[in-house]
Amino acid sequence: MRTGVWLVGARGSVAVTAVTGLLAMRAGLADTVGCVTESPELRDRGLPGLDELVVGGHDVVDTPLLKRSEELGAAGVVPAALVAAVASDLAAIEADIRPVPAAATQAATVAATVADLADFRRRHGLDQVVVVNVASTEPRPPRNDTHTDLGALRAALTGTEAVLPPSSLMAYAAFEAGCAFVDFTPSTGARLPALDELARLRRVPYAGNDGKTGETLVKSVLAPMFALRNLRVRSWSGINLLGGGDGASLTEPGANAAKTASKERVIGNALGYRPQGTTRIEYVEDLGDFKTAWDLISFSGFLGTAMRMEFTWHGCDSALAAPLVLDLARLAAAAHRAGRVGPLPELAFFFKDPIGEVAAGLVDQWATLVAFVAGLGEGGRAARA
Amino acid sequence: MRTGVWLVGARGSVAVTAVTGLLAMRAGLADTVGCVTESPELRDRGLPGLDELVVGGHDVVDTPLLKRSEELGAAGVVPAALVAAVASDLAAIEADIRPVPAAATQAATVAATVADLADFRRRHGLDQVVVVNVASTEPRPPRNDTHTDLGALRAALTGTEAVLPPSSLMAYAAFEAGCAFVDFTPSTGARLPALDELARLRRVPYAGNDGKTGETLVKSVLAPMFALRNLRVRSWSGINLLGGGDGASLTEPGANAAKTASKERVIGNALGYRPQGTTRIEYVEDLGDFKTAWDLISFSGFLGTAMRMEFTWHGCDSALAAPLVLDLARLAAAAHRAGRVGPLPELAFFFKDPIGEVAAGLVDQWATLVAFVAGLGEGGRAARA
Amino acid sequence: MRTGVWLVGARGSVAVTAVTGLLAMRAGLADTVGCVTESPELRDRGLPGLDELVVGGHDVVDTPLLKRSEELGAAGVVPAALVAAVASDLAAIEADIRPVPAAATQAATVAATVADLADFRRRHGLDQVVVVNVASTEPRPPRNDTHTDLGALRAALTGTEAVLPPSSLMAYAAFEAGCAFVDFTPSTGARLPALDELARLRRVPYAGNDGKTGETLVKSVLAPMFALRNLRVRSWSGINLLGGGDGASLTEPGANAAKTASKERVIGNALGYRPQGTTRIEYVEDLGDFKTAWDLISFSGFLGTAMRMEFTWHGCDSALAAPLVLDLARLAAAAHRAGRVGPLPELAFFFKDPIGEVAAGLVDQWATLVAFVAGLGEGGRAARA
Amino acid sequence: MRTGVWLVGARGSVAVTAVTGLLAMRAGLADTVGCVTESPELRDRGLPGLDELVVGGHDVVDTPLLKRSEELGAAGVVPAALVAAVASDLAAIEADIRPVPAAATQAATVAATVADLADFRRRHGLDQVVVVNVASTEPRPPRNDTHTDLGALRAALTGTEAVLPPSSLMAYAAFEAGCAFVDFTPSTGARLPALDELARLRRVPYAGNDGKTGETLVKSVLAPMFALRNLRVRSWSGINLLGGGDGASLTEPGANAAKTASKERVIGNALGYRPQGTTRIEYVEDLGDFKTAWDLISFSGFLGTAMRMEFTWHGCDSALAAPLVLDLARLAAAAHRAGRVGPLPELAFFFKDPIGEVAAGLVDQWATLVAFVAGLGEGGRAARA
């Protein structure tokens, strides 16, 4: 089952880390730490193998992949020795990274993107292609009536005004090309009724949004802990200090707001109420690809006794996100193959802001994921039979 | 279903907080925050009601309950106004707190304890009595051959040498008196083959050990988080700074070792391997009833990238433990009534060092607990039918 | 030397804590922990005694002092037992707390304020009166040409437009009444050229701004540490979570900006360069009078090795500020008596944003303070001779 | 002024980092961040220049310097590119690193060590040689009567029993060879009356003990902060988690005790009383050359209000210590040249456990250091005149 992974933002830190790691694992130079689909519970359950993934993608910049990978090596995100070891493989992928199409109308941009995807599929003889958005976070777009009606949207796309933000335009193109779509960012992506309609029409699945890699991951286990012990969380405040490209793009207020809203949802969902406090994101260039998050949780226990907890998370976002990108590509491809159409709420384990009504706790999301993979296997076997 | 709760260490901070809170909740002066059995998933599932609990117990000290409760009020563990409001109820319980029996032989001590329990049961017309150990932590006792053979143990108890540590002697007496036994401390309690034999003989259940109230509670959700994301925990080191009576008793090296071993188990169980690092317990008198724990977790992710997490927990142990004591009394009584005999591994949710082979993660333990309570209800209905 | 302390914001938490504590210390019910002027190096150096301080003030609210003090007792800011013990003394001060004058023109408001101060001085036979601003933080006022010219300002005050913010109007009135003025807040206060001119004309001293009570206090010793070891601070980011009245007023963006700017100055001054990072202030009502600040400092050492430090400060602002208010009143009164006129940069030890060119490090500021007090003593003796 | 720096433990991480950095600074490849003697206040004040330092030393292991430096490069302690750039310079130093002398009697070992030092001096035409101990920490030696009497010590050294621990034997040899001695470790070194007598006899200075590089550095500014504000520190507890060679040697209980005692002194000295709490050192191999220290400080302010502060320090000990080794060599050489004999308490700025009665606060220690250097310059000029 040769499976294409089309990365939107293919020269960004997450994508380059994912690709470098994929090549290193294939070459037997790295183990599979961080890859959820390589856990004992999910390994060998019929997902496409790491050897079966073929990488391509779009990016607006043109720095060579190898150079980007070397930069990550210098920054301590990936081992410099690994980059050197897979240099020729990285160079070979270069040919499959294309500039982002930009045409006079969004409809024409879609057409160019669909052509890129079709070429990619044909060139490599791929069974499926999954498009994964790992580009910079966009601001929330203004409401637009065409977003709820596929017919109206189609018509509007032929005009000169841009009615879809880039992430949604990409989802549109993916669906038109018969590809599954995963949004690893908090951007809008496929989360518009008109796009859901299109996904169903083209019979492809999609998943998102916003990879859960650090502070929110911790929240998704701590918030249920307080809930299960019937403790009352009074305030939960956090700050995220981050450098790197992601941090810089988040200084843009619209993008920051999109991200922050996504980060706060998990607490309210897990607790059943919204404690006081907010989550801040601050750009501190010097921190580079590493991120420090600090959270203060004040809570009361039996008879109202006031207590508190703090945590600090020092993580490398690219190293946390990259294996999940590979996981999601494998899972979405398997879902597509098994005939799943529309949103995949069973992948909530991976997202800060999952689509659909899903459990907020990580462990419940895990159980859902394991069952989902088991079900795909059966479906897959049935489909093949 | 009038249910007795016999507290060993009835004048200690945990017991007094539990009793003060029970009285306050009954009087409608406090809500049920912190009581797990009052969560929506467990409330009204056939457990004995808070109104049906009758409190008695043993202690080696004789400070009046009311005075101890006032001390906790002054220390900020319970609201001083609540203590004043339930003062007469606290005084009424005083009559049911007895000195710890101490006789020439351990057999005679058992007999005196059994008599105390029988009196308590008769005096209040109780359907069941649950004995809960909330006394200070003991050092691990030396191995003794009689611990594995009930017959040999019975014989040895009639000698002048003490063969059982106090917590185990109490478990012995509880079983002989037909009472369920819960060990909320890391002491040996019922965890000896001869005592398990006795529990089965007398057809009573038991549970333990060591209430999971703070740092270990957090570990029981964080360790599974790392495991589920296939991240590699390299070291996990912690320190607990605590004052109060519990802290003082833990300066005794044997007790400290018992507690520390209990605290470290959860990580290895959840991860499937033991990372480097240890857990320290330090007594700092000035911290009083509040405890501060700090943990550093270093881990590696994709391609070996080194990351880390820290947390600080500032909790009031008595306020965290007290509602769990009430929970466990209700659960053990219901299990006893439903005919459960021997260890209750389904109560692992409450313990640092649960008896039996159980899941290490809090969420899995919760699922087990909910199923257990549901099963008791059916069993109970069946038994009553 | 009977010395008046006129508190602007006399019913606020800082003022009420200061007054409650002053009464408790006088009654021998509390020690002098937290009072800098009671340190061995400053005690008995000719400053007005705690017994010689007479308290009065203004406030816009009219909740009785005793009630405010009881509220602080309930919140754990001051011991409830102390409040009860000084209740009648608190009630006696009530008569000296006046509403804030508000007239048709700012000139008339000044006149009414001057009259209040004169009455207070006469009523109690005071040698000096020090006005201390502990009211809520104001937003920065717009520039106004009259601020740099006393003559123009005088003229403008007679108009119906408000040309001075309240803190500066208060400084104006204090100077006109021959009183020293201390600004414990980051508001503008006396920091206008026209007001400096007036202070010199009336021959009174003034000091400020913005009491250094928590995070900035820590910064004022940590930043010099990095500088003395020739380490390179790369980023310094902080967040302050605070409830209470101060927190609420700081949600007003102008006030927040004023406070934040004041907080960041110390780092640049101590290091000689501005590292990356900012200081945030967030209001979290549930935290009440306690404040939690968290700072992350990333720095590089020999050969560029990257390192980091974090700290968390959990302080009660009112308990930290209140004794400093008493200290500053005593110091400003002694300076006034010794003939000091205009700004008192030697009091930089107490302020986040001291007036004048002063050392940024706390220890250097301390040395300056000790020398200042010694000099006052000599000046005072000379003046009396 | 060609100055020899003889490193005891020359192949250890601190020494190798110091040498690598010295070579890199000389080659213009690294700036002088972390070097205290390159601060504006101390630069160009007559100390030996970085170009005038000549490095040699002893070690018990024989791994080549270049290999050790490459290991530090791989561990992120020094930049790998720097190591490569100074590789040939490192190799050139190899010839001056000797095995640790070991003879049948300690007197013979001293003689061999003196010969090594004399050879080193002669070979490089050095004006002075400073011996700096950066070897692993020793356990405290048992008391021995010969430690207080130089005559008795001399006699005892000729016997077959070892009466001096290695660090003290090294100090003895240094003094006999006319070299200044600096102990950067908590080992006994020169701190024996008989050795002080010898230093005075040979007219050489010495300094120590135990370089202040991390947690204790922070304590030396925070403890004075609490003291200056007249706040009452109630408890101060800390834990140090460290890997690397230093950590491993500290698992030896005697060494751990020596280090811990040294670390706790600063707080008591700065505050004038000893708060509750202790400092722990734990070895966690995985942390490598980086150390994490966490401290909790509980304190009370005005009217007894309870507050707290925590800090976490993530430092690379070798990178913090290495430049100080160079600083101390330059300072001790200049003191020797200026005719200073016996202990140098003015270098307390650098040490956790300084010799003599000195201020505990870092800023006061800094002022002393600056005055000391200024005085040496004058003395030096006088001596040369």
mmCIF file of C-alpha atoms in Angstrom, chain A residues 234-235 237-239 241 276-278 280 282 284-287 292 294 296 298 308 310 312 314, chain C residues 234-235 237-239 241 276-278 280 282 284-287 292 294 296 298 308 310 312 314:
data_model
loop_
_atom_site.group_PDB
_atom_site.id
_atom_site.type_symbol
_atom_site.label_atom_id
_atom_site.label_comp_id
_atom_site.label_asym_id
_atom_site.label_seq_id
_atom_site.Cartn_x
_atom_site.Cartn_y
_atom_site.Cartn_z
ATOM 1 C CA ARG A 234 -10.835 27.442 40.763
ATOM 2 C CA SER A 235 -8.343 28.927 38.340
ATOM 3 C CA SER A 237 -3.685 30.130 34.110
ATOM 4 C CA GLY A 238 -0.889 29.479 31.713
ATOM 5 C CA ILE A 239 1.763 31.126 29.653
ATOM 6 C CA LEU A 241 6.952 31.189 25.762
ATOM 7 C CA GLN A 276 -10.981 31.418 35.946
ATOM 8 C CA GLY A 277 -7.744 32.163 34.134
ATOM 9 C CA THR A 278 -6.453 32.341 30.590
ATOM 10 C CA ARG A 280 -1.111 33.387 27.035
ATOM 11 C CA GLU A 282 4.407 35.019 23.994
ATOM 12 C CA VAL A 284 10.664 34.994 22.777
ATOM 13 C CA GLU A 285 12.960 34.571 19.818
ATOM 14 C CA ASP A 286 15.898 33.372 21.872
ATOM 15 C CA LEU A 287 14.078 30.201 22.941
ATOM 16 C CA THR A 292 8.474 26.641 27.838
ATOM 17 C CA TRP A 294 4.073 27.300 32.817
ATOM 18 C CA LEU A 296 -0.743 27.501 37.726
ATOM 19 C CA SER A 298 -5.564 26.664 42.055
ATOM 20 C CA ARG A 308 -2.404 24.598 44.115
ATOM 21 C CA GLU A 310 2.187 24.304 39.020
ATOM 22 C CA THR A 312 6.582 23.733 33.653
ATOM 23 C CA HIS A 314 10.153 22.467 28.329
ATOM 24 C CA ARG C 234 19.305 36.300 26.768
ATOM 25 C CA SER C 235 15.650 36.476 27.755
ATOM 26 C CA SER C 237 9.972 36.743 30.720
ATOM 27 C CA GLY C 238 7.493 36.944 33.527
ATOM 28 C CA ILE C 239 3.845 36.711 34.353
ATOM 29 C CA LEU C 241 -1.236 36.508 38.371
ATOM 30 C CA GLN C 276 14.303 39.672 25.175
ATOM 31 C CA GLY C 277 11.011 39.009 26.953
ATOM 32 C CA THR C 278 8.254 40.939 28.659
ATOM 33 C CA ARG C 280 2.665 40.278 31.885
ATOM 34 C CA GLU C 282 -3.110 39.034 34.597
ATOM 35 C CA VAL C 284 -7.322 36.086 38.403
ATOM 36 C CA GLU C 285 -9.950 36.995 40.924
ATOM 37 C CA ASP C 286 -9.753 33.705 42.786
ATOM 38 C CA LEU C 287 -6.177 34.369 43.903
ATOM 39 C CA THR C 292 1.864 34.446 42.048
ATOM 40 C CA TRP C 294 6.638 33.250 37.552
ATOM 41 C CA LEU C 296 11.893 32.403 33.197
ATOM 42 C CA SER C 298 17.488 32.097 29.819
ATOM 43 C CA ARG C 308 18.104 28.784 32.445
ATOM 44 C CA GLU C 310 12.920 29.924 36.837
ATOM 45 C CA THR C 312 7.876 31.422 41.398
ATOM 46 C CA HIS C 314 3.752 33.487 46.057
#
